[in-house]
Coordinates of N, CA and C in Angstrom, one line a residue:
M1 N 0.9 -1.2 0.0 CA 0.0 0.0 0.0 C 0.9 1.2 0.0
T2 N 0.6 2.2 -0.9 CA 1.4 3.4 -0.9 C 1.0 4.3 0.2
A3 N 1.8 5.3 0.4 CA 1.5 6.3 1.5 C 0.2 7.0 1.3
G4 N 0.0 7.4 0.1 CA -1.3 8.1 -0.2 C -2.5 7.3 0.0
R5 N -2.5 6.0 -0.3 CA -3.6 5.2 -0.1 C -3.8 4.9 1.4
A6 N -2.7 4.7 2.1 CA -2.8 4.5 3.6 C -3.4 5.7 4.3
Y7 N -2.9 6.9 3.8 CA -3.3 8.2 4.4 C -4.8 8.4 4.2
R8 N -5.3 8.1 3.0 CA -6.7 8.3 2.6 C -7.5 7.3 3.4
A9 N -7.1 6.1 3.6 CA -7.8 5.0 4.3 C -8.0 5.4 5.8
V10 N -6.9 5.9 6.4 CA -7.0 6.4 7.8 C -7.9 7.5 7.9
L11 N -7.8 8.5 7.1 CA -8.7 9.7 7.2 C -10.1 9.3 6.9
K12 N -10.4 8.4 6.0 CA -11.8 8.0 5.7 C -12.3 7.3 7.0
A13 N -11.5 6.4 7.6 CA -12.0 5.7 8.8 C -12.3 6.6 9.9
V14 N -11.4 7.6 10.1 CA -11.6 8.6 11.2 C -12.8 9.4 10.9
K15 N -13.0 9.8 9.7 CA -14.2 10.6 9.4 C -15.5 9.9 9.6
K16 N -15.5 8.6 9.3 CA -16.7 7.8 9.4 C -16.9 7.3 10.9
H17 N -15.9 7.0 11.7 CA -16.1 6.3 12.9 C -15.7 7.0 14.2
V18 N -15.0 8.1 14.1 CA -14.5 8.7 15.3 C -15.4 9.9 15.8
G19 N -15.9 9.8 17.0 CA -16.6 10.9 17.6 C -17.8 11.4 16.9
A20 N -18.7 12.0 17.6 CA -19.9 12.6 17.1 C -19.7 14.1 16.8
E21 N -18.8 14.7 17.5 CA -18.6 16.2 17.4 C -17.4 16.4 16.4
D22 N -17.5 17.5 15.7 CA -16.5 17.9 14.8 C -15.1 18.1 15.4
H23 N -15.0 18.6 16.6 CA -13.7 18.9 17.2 C -13.0 17.6 17.5
H24 N -13.7 16.4 17.7 CA -13.0 15.1 17.9 C -12.3 14.7 16.6
K25 N -13.1 14.9 15.5 CA -12.6 14.5 14.2 C -11.4 15.4 13.8
K26 N -11.5 16.7 14.0 CA -10.5 17.6 13.7 C -9.2 17.2 14.4
H27 N -9.3 16.9 15.7 CA -8.1 16.5 16.5 C -7.5 15.3 15.9
F28 N -8.3 14.2 15.6 CA -7.7 13.0 15.0 C -7.1 13.3 13.6
N29 N -7.8 14.1 12.8 CA -7.3 14.4 11.4 C -6.0 15.1 11.5
D30 N -5.9 16.1 12.5 CA -4.6 16.8 12.6 C -3.5 15.9 13.1
F31 N -3.8 14.9 14.0 CA -2.8 14.0 14.5 C -2.3 13.1 13.3
V32 N -3.3 12.6 12.5 CA -2.9 11.7 11.4 C -2.1 12.4 10.4
T33 N -2.4 13.7 10.1 CA -1.7 14.5 9.2 C -0.3 14.7 9.7
Q34 N -0.2 15.1 11.0 CA 1.1 15.3 11.6 C 2.0 14.1 11.5
Q35 N 1.4 12.9 11.8 CA 2.2 11.6 11.8 C 2.7 11.3 10.4
F36 N 1.9 11.5 9.4 CA 2.3 11.2 8.0 C 3.3 12.2 7.5
R37 N 3.3 13.4 7.9 CA 4.3 14.4 7.6 C 5.6 14.0 8.2
R38 N 5.6 13.6 9.5 CA 6.8 13.2 10.2 C 7.4 11.9 9.6
A39 N 6.5 11.0 9.2 CA 7.0 9.8 8.6 C 7.6 10.0 7.2
A40 N 7.1 11.0 6.5 CA 7.7 11.3 5.2 C 9.1 11.8 5.3
S41 N 9.4 12.5 6.4 CA 10.8 13.0 6.6 C 11.8 12.0 7.1
D42 N 11.3 10.8 7.6 CA 12.1 9.8 8.2 C 12.0 8.5 7.4
D43 N 12.9 8.3 6.5 CA 12.8 7.1 5.6 C 12.9 5.8 6.3
D44 N 13.5 5.7 7.4 CA 13.7 4.4 8.1 C 12.4 3.9 8.6
A45 N 11.5 4.8 9.0 CA 10.3 4.4 9.7 C 9.1 4.3 8.8
V46 N 9.3 4.6 7.5 CA 8.1 4.7 6.6 C 7.3 3.4 6.5
Q47 N 8.0 2.3 6.2 CA 7.2 1.1 6.1 C 6.5 0.7 7.4
G48 N 7.1 0.9 8.5 CA 6.5 0.6 9.8 C 5.3 1.4 10.0
R49 N 5.4 2.7 9.7 CA 4.3 3.6 9.9 C 3.1 3.4 8.9
L50 N 3.5 3.0 7.7 CA 2.4 2.7 6.7 C 1.7 1.4 7.2
R51 N 2.4 0.4 7.7 CA 1.7 -0.8 8.2 C 0.8 -0.4 9.4
L52 N 1.3 0.4 10.3 CA 0.6 0.9 11.4 C -0.7 1.6 11.0
A53 N -0.6 2.5 10.0 CA -1.7 3.3 9.5 C -2.8 2.3 8.9
R54 N -2.3 1.4 8.1 CA -3.2 0.4 7.5 C -3.9 -0.4 8.6
D55 N -3.2 -0.8 9.6 CA -3.8 -1.6 10.6 C -4.8 -0.8 11.5
Y56 N -4.5 0.5 11.7 CA -5.3 1.3 12.5 C -6.7 1.6 11.7
A57 N -6.6 1.8 10.4 CA -7.8 2.0 9.6 C -8.6 0.7 9.6
F58 N -8.0 -0.4 9.5 CA -8.7 -1.7 9.6 C -9.3 -1.9 10.9
M59 N -8.6 -1.6 12.0 CA -9.2 -1.7 13.4 C -10.4 -0.8 13.5
L60 N -10.4 0.4 13.1 CA -11.5 1.3 13.3 C -12.7 0.8 12.5
N61 N -12.5 0.3 11.3 CA -13.6 -0.3 10.5 C -14.2 -1.5 11.2
S62 N -13.3 -2.4 11.7 CA -13.7 -3.6 12.3 C -14.4 -3.4 13.6
V63 N -14.0 -2.5 14.4 CA -14.7 -2.2 15.7 C -16.1 -1.6 15.4
H64 N -16.2 -0.8 14.4 CA -17.5 -0.3 14.0 C -18.4 -1.4 13.5
Q65 N -17.9 -2.3 12.7 CA -18.7 -3.5 12.2 C -19.1 -4.4 13.3
H66 N -18.2 -4.6 14.3 CA -18.5 -5.4 15.4 C -19.6 -4.8 16.3
K67 N -19.6 -3.5 16.5 CA -20.6 -2.8 17.3 C -21.9 -2.9 16.6
E68 N -22.0 -2.8 15.3 CA -23.2 -2.9 14.5 C -23.8 -4.3 14.6
L69 N -22.9 -5.3 14.6 CA -23.4 -6.7 14.8 C -24.0 -6.9 16.2
L70 N -23.3 -6.4 17.2 CA -23.9 -6.5 18.6 C -25.2 -5.8 18.7
F71 N -25.4 -4.6 18.0 CA -26.7 -4.0 18.0 C -27.7 -4.8 17.4
S72 N -27.4 -5.4 16.2 CA -28.4 -6.2 15.5 C -28.8 -7.5 16.2
Y73 N -27.9 -8.0 17.1 CA -28.2 -9.3 17.8 C -28.7 -9.0 19.2
N74 N -28.7 -7.7 19.6 CA -29.1 -7.4 21.0 C -28.3 -8.0 22.1
I75 N -27.0 -8.1 21.9 CA -26.1 -8.8 22.8 C -25.4 -7.8 23.7
A76 N -25.9 -7.7 24.9 CA -25.2 -6.9 26.0 C -24.7 -5.5 25.6
V77 N -25.5 -4.8 24.8 CA -25.2 -3.5 24.4 C -26.3 -2.6 24.7
D78 N -26.0 -1.5 25.3 CA -27.0 -0.5 25.7 C -27.6 0.2 24.4
R79 N -28.8 -0.1 24.1 CA -29.4 0.4 22.9 C -30.4 1.6 23.2
S80 N -30.3 2.2 24.4 CA -31.3 3.2 24.7 C -31.1 4.4 23.8
D81 N -29.9 4.9 23.5 CA -29.7 6.0 22.6 C -30.2 5.7 21.2
E82 N -29.9 4.5 20.7 CA -30.4 4.1 19.4 C -31.9 4.0 19.3
M83 N -32.6 3.5 20.4 CA -34.0 3.4 20.5 C -34.7 4.8 20.5
K84 N -34.0 5.7 21.3 CA -34.6 7.1 21.3 C -34.5 7.7 19.9
K85 N -33.5 7.5 19.2 CA -33.3 8.0 17.8 C -34.4 7.4 16.9
I86 N -34.6 6.1 17.0 CA -35.6 5.5 16.2 C -37.0 5.9 16.5
L87 N -37.3 6.1 17.8 CA -38.6 6.6 18.2 C -38.8 8.0 17.8
G88 N -37.8 8.8 17.9 CA -37.9 10.2 17.4 C -38.2 10.3 15.9
K89 N -37.5 9.5 15.1 CA -37.7 9.5 13.7 C -39.1 9.0 13.3
S90 N -39.5 7.9 14.0 CA -40.9 7.4 13.8 C -41.9 8.4 14.1
A91 N -41.8 9.1 15.2 CA -42.8 10.2 15.6 C -42.7 11.3 14.6
A92 N -41.5 11.7 14.2 CA -41.4 12.8 13.3 C -42.0 12.5 11.9
S93 N -41.9 11.2 11.5 CA -42.4 10.8 10.2 C -44.0 11.0 10.1
V94 N -44.7 11.0 11.2 CA -46.1 11.2 11.2 C -46.5 12.6 11.8
G95 N -45.5 13.5 12.0 CA -45.7 14.8 12.4 C -45.9 15.0 13.9
L96 N -45.4 14.1 14.7 CA -45.5 14.2 16.1 C -44.1 14.4 16.8
Q97 N -44.2 14.8 18.1 CA -42.9 14.9 18.8 C -43.0 13.9 20.0
L98 N -41.9 13.4 20.5 CA -41.9 12.5 21.6 C -42.2 13.3 22.9
P99 N -42.8 12.7 23.9 CA -43.0 13.3 25.2 C -41.6 13.5 25.8
D100 N -41.6 14.4 26.8 CA -40.3 14.7 27.5 C -39.7 13.5 28.2
V101 N -40.5 12.5 28.5 CA -40.0 11.3 29.1 C -38.9 10.6 28.2
Y102 N -39.1 10.7 26.9 CA -38.2 10.0 26.0 C -37.1 10.9 25.5
Q103 N -37.2 12.2 25.7 CA -36.2 13.2 25.2 C -35.0 13.1 26.2
S104 N -33.8 13.2 25.6 CA -32.6 13.1 26.4 C -32.3 14.4 27.1

């Protein structure tokens, strides 16, 4: 894998799976960019850092897929936030709002 492909894979995984707020994603994007720039200046560590970047992107994607599987099978995962979101969308689709009991 070339440096450009590894860099894009990590940024794509961070954008898709890290944090709900933009400041979390910006922090991770800045860190990834800084690490790739530093790796580009140090030829000895390039292959190791590329492998690490590829593995990190793979891990982020795998953790996300694993979490989705746990949600789909209802296995020991707190689904209250997901259920609130589903209830809110269902109520909004027919022009209603949820009572305050279900609002976070």
